[in-house]
XYZ file of C-alpha atoms in Angstrom:
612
model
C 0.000 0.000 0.000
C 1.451 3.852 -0.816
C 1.814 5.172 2.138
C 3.440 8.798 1.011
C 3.826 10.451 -2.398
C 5.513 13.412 -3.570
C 4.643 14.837 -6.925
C 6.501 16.802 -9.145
C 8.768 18.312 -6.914
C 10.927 20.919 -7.532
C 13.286 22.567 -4.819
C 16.359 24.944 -5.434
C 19.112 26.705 -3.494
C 20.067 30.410 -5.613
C 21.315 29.211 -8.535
C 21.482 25.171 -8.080
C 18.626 23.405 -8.461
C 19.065 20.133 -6.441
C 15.366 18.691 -7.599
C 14.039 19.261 -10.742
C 10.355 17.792 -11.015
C 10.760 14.432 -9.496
C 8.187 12.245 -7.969
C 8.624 10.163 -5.304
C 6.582 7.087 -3.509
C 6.809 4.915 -0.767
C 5.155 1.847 -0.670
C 4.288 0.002 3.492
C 7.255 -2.061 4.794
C 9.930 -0.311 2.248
C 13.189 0.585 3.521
C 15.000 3.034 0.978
C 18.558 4.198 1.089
C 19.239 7.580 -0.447
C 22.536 7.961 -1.922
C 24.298 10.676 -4.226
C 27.057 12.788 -4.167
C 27.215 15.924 -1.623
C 25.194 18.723 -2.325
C 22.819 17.094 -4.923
C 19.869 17.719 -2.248
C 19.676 14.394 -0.257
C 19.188 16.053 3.160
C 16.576 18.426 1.183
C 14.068 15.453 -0.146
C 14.498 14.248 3.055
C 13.124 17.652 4.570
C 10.518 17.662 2.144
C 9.379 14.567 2.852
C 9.353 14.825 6.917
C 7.411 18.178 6.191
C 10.079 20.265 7.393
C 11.143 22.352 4.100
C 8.014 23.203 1.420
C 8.855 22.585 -2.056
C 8.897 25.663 -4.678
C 6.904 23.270 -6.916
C 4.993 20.230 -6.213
C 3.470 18.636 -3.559
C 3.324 15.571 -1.102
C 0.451 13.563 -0.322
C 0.635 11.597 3.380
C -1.403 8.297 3.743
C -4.297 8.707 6.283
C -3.246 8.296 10.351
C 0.367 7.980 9.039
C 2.647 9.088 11.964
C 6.032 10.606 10.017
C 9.328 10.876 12.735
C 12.600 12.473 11.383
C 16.422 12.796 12.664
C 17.982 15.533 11.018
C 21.664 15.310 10.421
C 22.434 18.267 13.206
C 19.396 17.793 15.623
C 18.359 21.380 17.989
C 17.111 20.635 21.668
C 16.653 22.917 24.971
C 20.123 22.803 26.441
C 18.403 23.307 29.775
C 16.366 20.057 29.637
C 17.770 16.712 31.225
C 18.462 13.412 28.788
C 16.397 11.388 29.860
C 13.137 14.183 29.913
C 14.395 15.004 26.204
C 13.834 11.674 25.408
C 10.428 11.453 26.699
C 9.219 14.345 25.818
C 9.187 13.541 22.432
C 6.743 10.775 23.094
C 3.480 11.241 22.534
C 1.236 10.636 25.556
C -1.035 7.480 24.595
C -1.995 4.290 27.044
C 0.856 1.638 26.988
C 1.570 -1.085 29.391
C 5.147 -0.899 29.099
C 7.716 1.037 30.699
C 8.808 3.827 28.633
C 10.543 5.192 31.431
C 13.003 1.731 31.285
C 13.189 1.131 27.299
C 14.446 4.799 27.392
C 17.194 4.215 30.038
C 18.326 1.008 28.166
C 18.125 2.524 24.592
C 20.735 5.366 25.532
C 22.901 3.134 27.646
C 23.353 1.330 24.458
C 23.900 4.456 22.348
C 26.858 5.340 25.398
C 24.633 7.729 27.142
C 24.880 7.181 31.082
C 24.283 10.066 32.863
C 20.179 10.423 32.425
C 20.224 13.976 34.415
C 22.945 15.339 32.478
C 21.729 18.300 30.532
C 21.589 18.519 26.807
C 23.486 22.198 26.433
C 26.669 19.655 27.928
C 26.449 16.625 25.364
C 28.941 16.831 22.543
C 27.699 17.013 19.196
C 28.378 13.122 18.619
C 26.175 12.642 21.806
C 23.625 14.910 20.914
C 22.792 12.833 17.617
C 22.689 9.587 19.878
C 20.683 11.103 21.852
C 17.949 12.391 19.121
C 18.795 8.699 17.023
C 17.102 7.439 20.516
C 14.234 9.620 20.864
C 12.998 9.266 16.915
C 13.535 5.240 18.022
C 11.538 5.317 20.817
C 8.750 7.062 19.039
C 5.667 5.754 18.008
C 5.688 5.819 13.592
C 4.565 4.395 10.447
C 7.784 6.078 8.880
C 10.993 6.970 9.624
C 13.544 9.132 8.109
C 16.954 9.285 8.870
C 19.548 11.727 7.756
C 23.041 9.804 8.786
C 21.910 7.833 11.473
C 25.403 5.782 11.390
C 27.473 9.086 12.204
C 28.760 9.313 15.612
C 28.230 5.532 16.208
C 31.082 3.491 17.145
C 31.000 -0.103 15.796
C 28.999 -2.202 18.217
C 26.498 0.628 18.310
C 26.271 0.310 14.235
C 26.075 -3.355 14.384
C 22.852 -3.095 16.679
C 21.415 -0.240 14.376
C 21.686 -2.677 11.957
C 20.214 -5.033 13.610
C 17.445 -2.863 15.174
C 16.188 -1.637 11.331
C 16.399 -4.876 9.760
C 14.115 -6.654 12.298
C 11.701 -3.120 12.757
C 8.141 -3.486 10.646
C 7.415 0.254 9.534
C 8.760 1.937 6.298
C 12.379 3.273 6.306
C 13.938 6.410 4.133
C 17.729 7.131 5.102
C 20.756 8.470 4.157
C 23.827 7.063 4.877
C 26.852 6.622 3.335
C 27.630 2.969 5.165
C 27.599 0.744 2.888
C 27.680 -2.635 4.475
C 24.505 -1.145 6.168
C 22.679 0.343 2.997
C 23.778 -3.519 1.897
C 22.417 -5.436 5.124
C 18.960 -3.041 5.758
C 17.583 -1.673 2.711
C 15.642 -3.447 0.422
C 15.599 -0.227 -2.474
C 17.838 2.608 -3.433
C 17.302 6.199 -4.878
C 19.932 7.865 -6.606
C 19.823 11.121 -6.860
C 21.741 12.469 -10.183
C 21.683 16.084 -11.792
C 18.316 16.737 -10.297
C 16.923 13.266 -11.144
C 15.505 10.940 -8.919
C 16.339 6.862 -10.432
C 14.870 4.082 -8.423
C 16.242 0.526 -7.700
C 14.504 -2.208 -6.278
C 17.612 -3.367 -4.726
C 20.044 -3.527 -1.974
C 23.311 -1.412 -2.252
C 25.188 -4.238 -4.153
C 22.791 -5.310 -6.387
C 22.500 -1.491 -7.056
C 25.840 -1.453 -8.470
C 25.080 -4.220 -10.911
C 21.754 -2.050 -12.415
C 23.331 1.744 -12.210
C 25.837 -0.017 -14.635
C 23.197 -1.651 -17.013
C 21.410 1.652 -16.851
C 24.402 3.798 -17.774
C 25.514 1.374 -20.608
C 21.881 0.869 -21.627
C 22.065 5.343 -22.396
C 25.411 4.955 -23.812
C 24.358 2.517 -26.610
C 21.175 4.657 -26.786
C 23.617 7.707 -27.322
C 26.001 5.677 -29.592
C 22.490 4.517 -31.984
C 21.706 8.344 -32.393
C 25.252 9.352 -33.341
C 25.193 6.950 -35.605
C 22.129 7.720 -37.355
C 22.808 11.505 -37.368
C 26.045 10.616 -39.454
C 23.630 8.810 -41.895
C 20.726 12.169 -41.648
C 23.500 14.704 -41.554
C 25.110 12.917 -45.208
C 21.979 13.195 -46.441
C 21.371 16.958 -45.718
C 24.438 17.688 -47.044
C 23.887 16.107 -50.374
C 21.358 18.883 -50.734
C 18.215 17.709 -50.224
C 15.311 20.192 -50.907
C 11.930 20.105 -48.531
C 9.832 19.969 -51.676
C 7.347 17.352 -50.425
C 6.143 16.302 -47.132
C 8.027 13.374 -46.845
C 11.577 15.329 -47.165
C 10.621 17.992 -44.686
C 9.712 15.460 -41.868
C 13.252 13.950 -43.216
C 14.567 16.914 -42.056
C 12.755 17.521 -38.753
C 14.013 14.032 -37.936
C 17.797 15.153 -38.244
C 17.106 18.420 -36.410
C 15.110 16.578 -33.865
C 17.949 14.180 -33.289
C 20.556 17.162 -33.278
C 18.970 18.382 -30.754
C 18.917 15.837 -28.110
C 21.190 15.932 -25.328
C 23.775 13.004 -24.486
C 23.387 11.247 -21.329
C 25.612 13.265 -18.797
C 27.936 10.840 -17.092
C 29.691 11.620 -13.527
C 32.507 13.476 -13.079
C 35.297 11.521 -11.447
C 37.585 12.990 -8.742
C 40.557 11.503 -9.961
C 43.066 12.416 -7.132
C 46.533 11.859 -7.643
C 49.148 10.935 -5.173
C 51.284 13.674 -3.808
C 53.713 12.800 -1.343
C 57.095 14.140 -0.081
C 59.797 11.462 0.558
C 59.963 9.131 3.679
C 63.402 8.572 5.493
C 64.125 5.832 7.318
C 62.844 6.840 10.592
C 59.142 7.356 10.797
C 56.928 7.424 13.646
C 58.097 5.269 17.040
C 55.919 5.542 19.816
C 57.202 3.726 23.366
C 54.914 2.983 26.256
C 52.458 5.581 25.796
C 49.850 5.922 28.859
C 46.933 8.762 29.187
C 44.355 9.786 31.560
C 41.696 11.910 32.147
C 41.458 11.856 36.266
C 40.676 8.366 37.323
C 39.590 6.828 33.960
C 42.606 5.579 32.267
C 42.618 5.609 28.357
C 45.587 3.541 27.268
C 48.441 2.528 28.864
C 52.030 1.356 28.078
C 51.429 1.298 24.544
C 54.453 1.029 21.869
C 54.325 0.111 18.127
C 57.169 1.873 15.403
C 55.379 2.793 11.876
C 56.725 0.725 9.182
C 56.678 2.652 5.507
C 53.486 1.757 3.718
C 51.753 0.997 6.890
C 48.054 0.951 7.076
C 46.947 0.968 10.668
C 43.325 1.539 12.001
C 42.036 2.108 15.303
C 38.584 1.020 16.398
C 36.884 1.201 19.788
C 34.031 2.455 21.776
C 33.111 6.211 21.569
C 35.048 8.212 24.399
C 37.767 5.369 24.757
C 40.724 7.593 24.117
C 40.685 7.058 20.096
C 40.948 10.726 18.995
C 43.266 11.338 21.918
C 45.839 8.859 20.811
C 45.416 10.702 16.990
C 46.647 13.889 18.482
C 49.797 12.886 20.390
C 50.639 10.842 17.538
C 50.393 14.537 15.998
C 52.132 16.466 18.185
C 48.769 18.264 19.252
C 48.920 16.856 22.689
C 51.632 14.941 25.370
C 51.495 11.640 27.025
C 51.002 11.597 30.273
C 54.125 9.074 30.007
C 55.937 7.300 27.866
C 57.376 9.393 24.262
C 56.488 9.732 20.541
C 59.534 9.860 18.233
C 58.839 11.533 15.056
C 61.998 11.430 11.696
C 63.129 14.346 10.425
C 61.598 13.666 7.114
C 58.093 12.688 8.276
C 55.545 15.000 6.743
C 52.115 14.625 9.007
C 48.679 15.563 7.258
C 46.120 15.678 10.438
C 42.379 15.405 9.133
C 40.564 15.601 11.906
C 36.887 15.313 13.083
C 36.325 18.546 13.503
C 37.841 21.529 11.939
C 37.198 25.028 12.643
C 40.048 26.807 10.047
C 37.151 27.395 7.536
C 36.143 31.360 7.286
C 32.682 31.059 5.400
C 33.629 34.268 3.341
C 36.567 32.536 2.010
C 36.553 31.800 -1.753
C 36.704 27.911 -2.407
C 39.789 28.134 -4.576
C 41.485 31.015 -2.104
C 41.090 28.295 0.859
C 43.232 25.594 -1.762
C 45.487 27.907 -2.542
C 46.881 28.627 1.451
C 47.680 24.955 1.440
C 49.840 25.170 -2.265
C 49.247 26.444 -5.355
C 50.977 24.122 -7.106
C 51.054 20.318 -6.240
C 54.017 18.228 -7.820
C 52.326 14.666 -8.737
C 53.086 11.675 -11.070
C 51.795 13.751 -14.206
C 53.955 16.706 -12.819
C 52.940 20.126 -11.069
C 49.410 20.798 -11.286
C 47.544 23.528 -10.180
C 44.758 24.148 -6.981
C 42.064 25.081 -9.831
C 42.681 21.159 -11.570
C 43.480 19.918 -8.625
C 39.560 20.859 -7.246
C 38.075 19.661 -10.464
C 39.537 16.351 -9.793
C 37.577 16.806 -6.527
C 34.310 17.762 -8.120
C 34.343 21.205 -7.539
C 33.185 22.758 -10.913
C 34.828 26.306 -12.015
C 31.754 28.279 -10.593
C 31.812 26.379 -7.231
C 35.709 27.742 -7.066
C 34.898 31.496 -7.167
C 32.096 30.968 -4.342
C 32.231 31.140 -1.120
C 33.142 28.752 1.578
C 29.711 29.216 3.399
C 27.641 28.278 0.739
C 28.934 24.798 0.482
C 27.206 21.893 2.483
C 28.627 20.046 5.134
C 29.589 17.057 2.770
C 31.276 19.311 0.467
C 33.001 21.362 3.135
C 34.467 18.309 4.438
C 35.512 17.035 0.908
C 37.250 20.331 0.544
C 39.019 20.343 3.802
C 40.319 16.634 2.856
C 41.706 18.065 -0.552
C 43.823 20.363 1.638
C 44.916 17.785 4.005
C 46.032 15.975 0.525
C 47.537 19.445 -1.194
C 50.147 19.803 1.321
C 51.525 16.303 -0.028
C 52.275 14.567 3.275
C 54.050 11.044 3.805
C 52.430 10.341 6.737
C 48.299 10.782 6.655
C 46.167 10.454 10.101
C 42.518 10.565 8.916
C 40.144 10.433 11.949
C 36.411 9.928 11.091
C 37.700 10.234 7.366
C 34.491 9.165 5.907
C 31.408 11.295 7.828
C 29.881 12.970 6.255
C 31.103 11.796 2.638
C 29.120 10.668 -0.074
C 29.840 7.259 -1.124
C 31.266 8.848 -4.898
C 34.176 10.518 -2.768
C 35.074 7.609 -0.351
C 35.033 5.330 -3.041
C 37.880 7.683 -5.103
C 39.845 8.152 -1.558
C 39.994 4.301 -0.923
C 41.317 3.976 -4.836
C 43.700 6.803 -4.197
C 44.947 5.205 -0.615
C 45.843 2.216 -2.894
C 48.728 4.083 -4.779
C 49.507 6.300 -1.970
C 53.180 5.746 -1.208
C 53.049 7.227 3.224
C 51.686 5.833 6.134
C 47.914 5.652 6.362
C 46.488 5.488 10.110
C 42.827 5.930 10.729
C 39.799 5.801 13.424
C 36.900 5.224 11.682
C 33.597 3.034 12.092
C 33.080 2.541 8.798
C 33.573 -1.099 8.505
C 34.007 -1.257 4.705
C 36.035 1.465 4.603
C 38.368 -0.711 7.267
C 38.180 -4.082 5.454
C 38.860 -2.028 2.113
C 42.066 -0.029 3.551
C 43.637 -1.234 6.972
C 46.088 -4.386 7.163
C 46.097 -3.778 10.917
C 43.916 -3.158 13.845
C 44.323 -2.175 17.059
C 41.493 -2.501 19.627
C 40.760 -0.387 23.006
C 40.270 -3.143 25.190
C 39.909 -2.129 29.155
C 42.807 0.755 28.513
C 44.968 -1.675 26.595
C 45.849 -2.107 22.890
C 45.603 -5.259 21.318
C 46.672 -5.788 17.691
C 44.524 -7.541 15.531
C 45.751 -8.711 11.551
C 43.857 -7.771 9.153
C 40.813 -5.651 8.433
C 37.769 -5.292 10.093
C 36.151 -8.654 8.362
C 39.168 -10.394 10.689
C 38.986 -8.557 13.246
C 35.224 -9.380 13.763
C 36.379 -13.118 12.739
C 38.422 -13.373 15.696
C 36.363 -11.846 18.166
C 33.338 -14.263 16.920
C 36.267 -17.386 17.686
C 36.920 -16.349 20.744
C 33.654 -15.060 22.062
C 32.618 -18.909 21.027
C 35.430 -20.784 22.503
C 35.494 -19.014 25.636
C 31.476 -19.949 25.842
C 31.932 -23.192 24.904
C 34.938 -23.671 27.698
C 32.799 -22.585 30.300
C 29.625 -24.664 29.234
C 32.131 -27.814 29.549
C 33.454 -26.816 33.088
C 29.748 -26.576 33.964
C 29.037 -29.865 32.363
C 31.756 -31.466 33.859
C 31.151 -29.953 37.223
C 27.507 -31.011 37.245
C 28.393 -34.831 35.755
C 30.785 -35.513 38.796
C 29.024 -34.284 41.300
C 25.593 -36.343 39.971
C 28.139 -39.765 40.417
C 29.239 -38.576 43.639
C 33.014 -38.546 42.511
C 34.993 -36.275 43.890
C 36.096 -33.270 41.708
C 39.822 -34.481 40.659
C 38.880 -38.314 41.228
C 38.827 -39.516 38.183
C 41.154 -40.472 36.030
C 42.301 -41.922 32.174
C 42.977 -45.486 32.139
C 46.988 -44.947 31.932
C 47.028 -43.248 35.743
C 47.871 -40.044 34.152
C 45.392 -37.118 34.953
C 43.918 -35.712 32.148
C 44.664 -32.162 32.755
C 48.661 -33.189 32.456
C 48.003 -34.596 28.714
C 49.838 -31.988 26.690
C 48.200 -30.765 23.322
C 50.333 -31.698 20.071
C 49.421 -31.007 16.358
C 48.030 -34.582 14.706
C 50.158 -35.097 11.139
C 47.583 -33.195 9.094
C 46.994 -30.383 11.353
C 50.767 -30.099 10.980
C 50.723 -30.227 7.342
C 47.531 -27.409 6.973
C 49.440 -24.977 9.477
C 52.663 -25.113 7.464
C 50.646 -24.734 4.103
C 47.446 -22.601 5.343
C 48.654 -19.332 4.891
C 49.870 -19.688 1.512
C 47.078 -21.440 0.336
C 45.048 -18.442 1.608
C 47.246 -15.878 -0.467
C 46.577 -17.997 -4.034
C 42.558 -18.387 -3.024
C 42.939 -14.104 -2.426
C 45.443 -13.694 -5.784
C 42.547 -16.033 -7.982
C 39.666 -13.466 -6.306
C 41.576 -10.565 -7.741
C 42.473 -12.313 -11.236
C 38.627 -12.749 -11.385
C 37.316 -9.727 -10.475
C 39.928 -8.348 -13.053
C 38.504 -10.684 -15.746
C 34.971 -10.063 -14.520
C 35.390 -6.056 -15.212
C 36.540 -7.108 -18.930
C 33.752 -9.302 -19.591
C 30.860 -6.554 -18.449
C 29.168 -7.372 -21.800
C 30.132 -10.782 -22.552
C 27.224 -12.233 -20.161
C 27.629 -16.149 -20.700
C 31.399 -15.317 -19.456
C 30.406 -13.199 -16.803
C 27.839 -15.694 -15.188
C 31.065 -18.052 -15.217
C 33.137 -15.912 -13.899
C 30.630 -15.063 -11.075
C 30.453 -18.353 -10.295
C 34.236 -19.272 -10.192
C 34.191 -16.339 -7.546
C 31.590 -17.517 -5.469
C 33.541 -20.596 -5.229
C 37.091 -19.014 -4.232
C 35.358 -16.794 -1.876
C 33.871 -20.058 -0.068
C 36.856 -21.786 -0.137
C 38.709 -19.117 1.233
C 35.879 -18.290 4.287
C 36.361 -22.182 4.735
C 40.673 -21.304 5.173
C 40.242 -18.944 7.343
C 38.018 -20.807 9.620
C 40.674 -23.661 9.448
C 43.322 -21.277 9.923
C 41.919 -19.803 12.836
C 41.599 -22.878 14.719
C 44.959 -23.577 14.396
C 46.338 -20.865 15.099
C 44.313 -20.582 18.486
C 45.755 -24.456 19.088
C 49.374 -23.461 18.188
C 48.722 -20.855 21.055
C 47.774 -23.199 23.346
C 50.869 -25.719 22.519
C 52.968 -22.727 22.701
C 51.805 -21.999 26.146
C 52.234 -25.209 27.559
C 56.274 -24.962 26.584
């Protein structure tokens, strides 16, 4: 059943028109990413559609009794009122037999907010999104619509989002530039391109698959009418006359087909790789420790930077993550311990927040204090190209900071970061606030980047796709984790199970003695030996898979890539490509099946190694 319609809508901002006579419908039980790059009016239709912006043309149409709640991407609340009352209050007051009072309290303690008297005017901005993300939750609604409900999450908090949408019964709209959550939740995407709403009745990756067929469907279309202008356009020239009715419709055909425009494809932010050179020392940090009062953030914690590294830091939000970012740049000390930085180490610091951006600035102007000229692998190029690259058109150059929107502002303030050509980059939070486009083009340009690449973020594909090691805040400790995110999750899923299935056999065994009435150390194998004393060996073939495992892992990962490779050559072959898809599938399994193997030995080969 439609539950909500928009019609013809039409919305701009000055000169930029972000919608340009799109309609829009929802159908009961939908749940609908939005996606596009910044500043092509996602946060708008979501405005529109929560009733919180009119349209200049159009209008929308609301199903009967249909109760609409919205988070906006920077929520507004009385900075006098208490948490927990903000939460409440924006419940309506209706019989339930429930405690709202309790769900409340439990919702923000999962969200990481504690301190239900606290007042609003002293959350940070991160909590103060949590905090409205739990009051639209709580809330009684048919629909919900959610501007970046993943920002300011950490990962657990994502993970029971995700969780939290997929199992909830109403309609969805979002926007959100996760994309293992648009992948897991949503069951349709909207693009918005150049004004124009396109519609996908599909999750993000099977998006992928039918934005290509789409765009190679127009460029065939486009390729057909080229082709047949050459034929009209040799036929005009031959110097036809419009003597009869017949030639002058011939010739309204050609200027008919003159006329048309040519699909408009996206501009890509190519981003090349400037870098200054790296010396042998880089980074060394030794037995680090830092608190605030009594709660201790990290302590004794050393690793040295190796060139090329690609480090990521993950944790809980408030567990020291951001802190540790700024000692590493020189922003703040250690409480104890030192951070050793070489001579030739070149830090660029993207931070969270950034408050070096005067609104009146021109776009270009901004560039420019960073370098005018950037020396790349194509030579010196200039701020203007340079901001192309980065989707910033000629006219957006010449404007002014402050009419930019947050996304874009944030994609600027990363092209500066990358102007001043550093060899080591700290990117914390790198991807809030990005469109999908943009992170996409950073991951590709991380690939070639020659430096040091260490980032927080909770984007989990962003992780998996970039980081070959994790470390973990773990009770104030550090614990180093190979891998991406995918492994690091892995690992914590092994252990989480072993360690349950350890204690459900001391309870077993526990309960099974005392049943017989044996006493608790009684009994014994039939050789006299206690069974406790048995040490654990490899058999022959676990010996054999733990010399071999890891290589066999790297050829299942080296076929994967030769695959994908020959599956982006065979786009239009698609007998070949269905083969190809299928040889993937296989590898993939074979290699989840590895790394399960793999991890079980390498948990035993622990356990022989601590019995030595």
């Amino acid at each position: 059943m439609n539950i909500l319609t928009a019609e013809q809508i039409t919305k701009s901002y000055t000169e930029r028109k972000l919608l340009d006579q799109v309609s829009f419908s929802m159908q009961e039980g939908e749940k609908i990413g939005v996606i596009g790059i910044n500043g092509t009016g996602k946060s708008t239709l979501l405005k529109i559609l929560a009733g919180e912006e009119e349209p200049d043309e159009g209008e929308l149409i609301l199903g009967n009794h249909v109760v609409v709640r919205y988070l906006p991407q920077n929520p507004e609340f009385p900075l006098q009122a208490g948490v927990l009352e903000t939460v409440l209050a924006h419940r309506e007051s209706h019989e339930e037999v429930w405690d709202k009072e309790g769900e409340a309290k439990r919702m923000l303690t999962r969200l990481g907010i504690t301190d239900f008297e606290q007042k609003v005017g002293e959350l940070s901005g991160g909590q103060r999104k949590r905090l409205a993300l739990a009051a639209v939750l709580l809330s009684p609604a048919d629909i919900l619509i959610l501007d970046e409900p993943t920002n300011h999450l950490d990962n657990e908090m994502a993970d029971w989002l995700e969780s939290f949408l997929k199992n909830w019964r109403g309609s969805l709209i979002m926007v959100t530039h996760d994309r293992y959550f648009l992948d897991s939740v949503s069951n349709r995407i909207v693009e918005i391109d150049k004004g124009r709403l396109y519609s996908y009745q599909a999750n993000y990756s099977g998006f992928l698959a039918l934005k290509a067929e789409r765009e190679e469907m127009a460029l065939a279309s486009e390729r057909k009418r080229q082709s047949i202008l050459r034929v009209e356009l040799e036929w005009i020239r031959r110097g036809a006359r419009a003597r009869s009715t017949k030639q002058k419709a011939h010739i309204q055909r050609y200027e008919n087909l003159k006329n048309q425009s040519a699909p408009q494809q996206d501009s890509k932010a190519e981003i090349s790789s400037p870098s200054s050179r790296l010396g042998r020392t880089t980074i060394e940090l030794e037995h680090l420790s830092k608190s605030y009062g009594d709660r201790v953030l990290f302590r004794d914690f050393s690793y040295i930077f190796l060139k090329q590294d690609r480090v990521g830091f993950i944790g809980t939000n408030g567990c020291g993550k951001t802190t540790l970012m700024r000692l590493i740049a020189g922003l703040e000390q250690a409480d104890s311990g030192r951070v050793e930085v070489g001579q030739t180490v070149k830090i660029g610091y993207y931070a969270q927040e950034f408050f070096d951006m005067d609104p009146a600035l021109r776009v270009i102007d901004y560039i420019k204090e960073g370098a005018e000229y950037v020396r790349t692998e194509e030579g010196l190029v200039s701020a203007a190209k340079m901001l192309e690259r980065f989707l910033f058109t000629s006219d957006m150059q010449y404007s002014p900071i402050g009419k930019l929107s947050g996304g874009e502002k944030r994609r600027l303030r990363l092209l500066r970061v990358l102007m001043e050509a550093p060899n080591v980059l700290i990117l914390d939070e790198p991807t809030n606030d990005l469109d999908i486009t943009t992170m996409t083009l950073l991951e590709d340009y991380l690939d070639h980047y020659e430096g040091i690449v260490i980032t927080v973020s909770h984007d989990r594909y962003f992780l998996d796709r970039i980081v070959r090691r994790i470390f973990a805040f773990e009770q104030g400790v550090l614990r180093q984790y190979e891998g991406g995110y995918t492994d690091y999750a892995q690992r914590k899923e092994w252990e989480a199970w072993k360690a349950m299935e350890e204690a459900q056999g001391q309870t077993q065994e526990k309960g099974r003695k005392k049943g017989k009435g044996i006493p608790a150390g009684a009994e014994q194998p039939k050789s006299g030996k206690p069974r406790e004393n048995r040490k654990l060996k490899f058999s022959w073939q676990e010996q054999k898979d733990y010399e071999t495992i890891e290589g066999e892992i790297a050829a299942l990962e080296e076929r994967i890539a030769f695959l994908e490779e020959e599956m982006n050559g065979a786009a239009s072959d698609f007998e070949k490509l269905n083969q190809l898809t299928g040889e993937r599938e296989a590898a993939e399994q074979a290699l989840e099946e590895k790394m399960e193997r793999w991890m079980y030995l390498e948990e035993l080969a622990q356990k022989i190694a601590d019995q030595t």
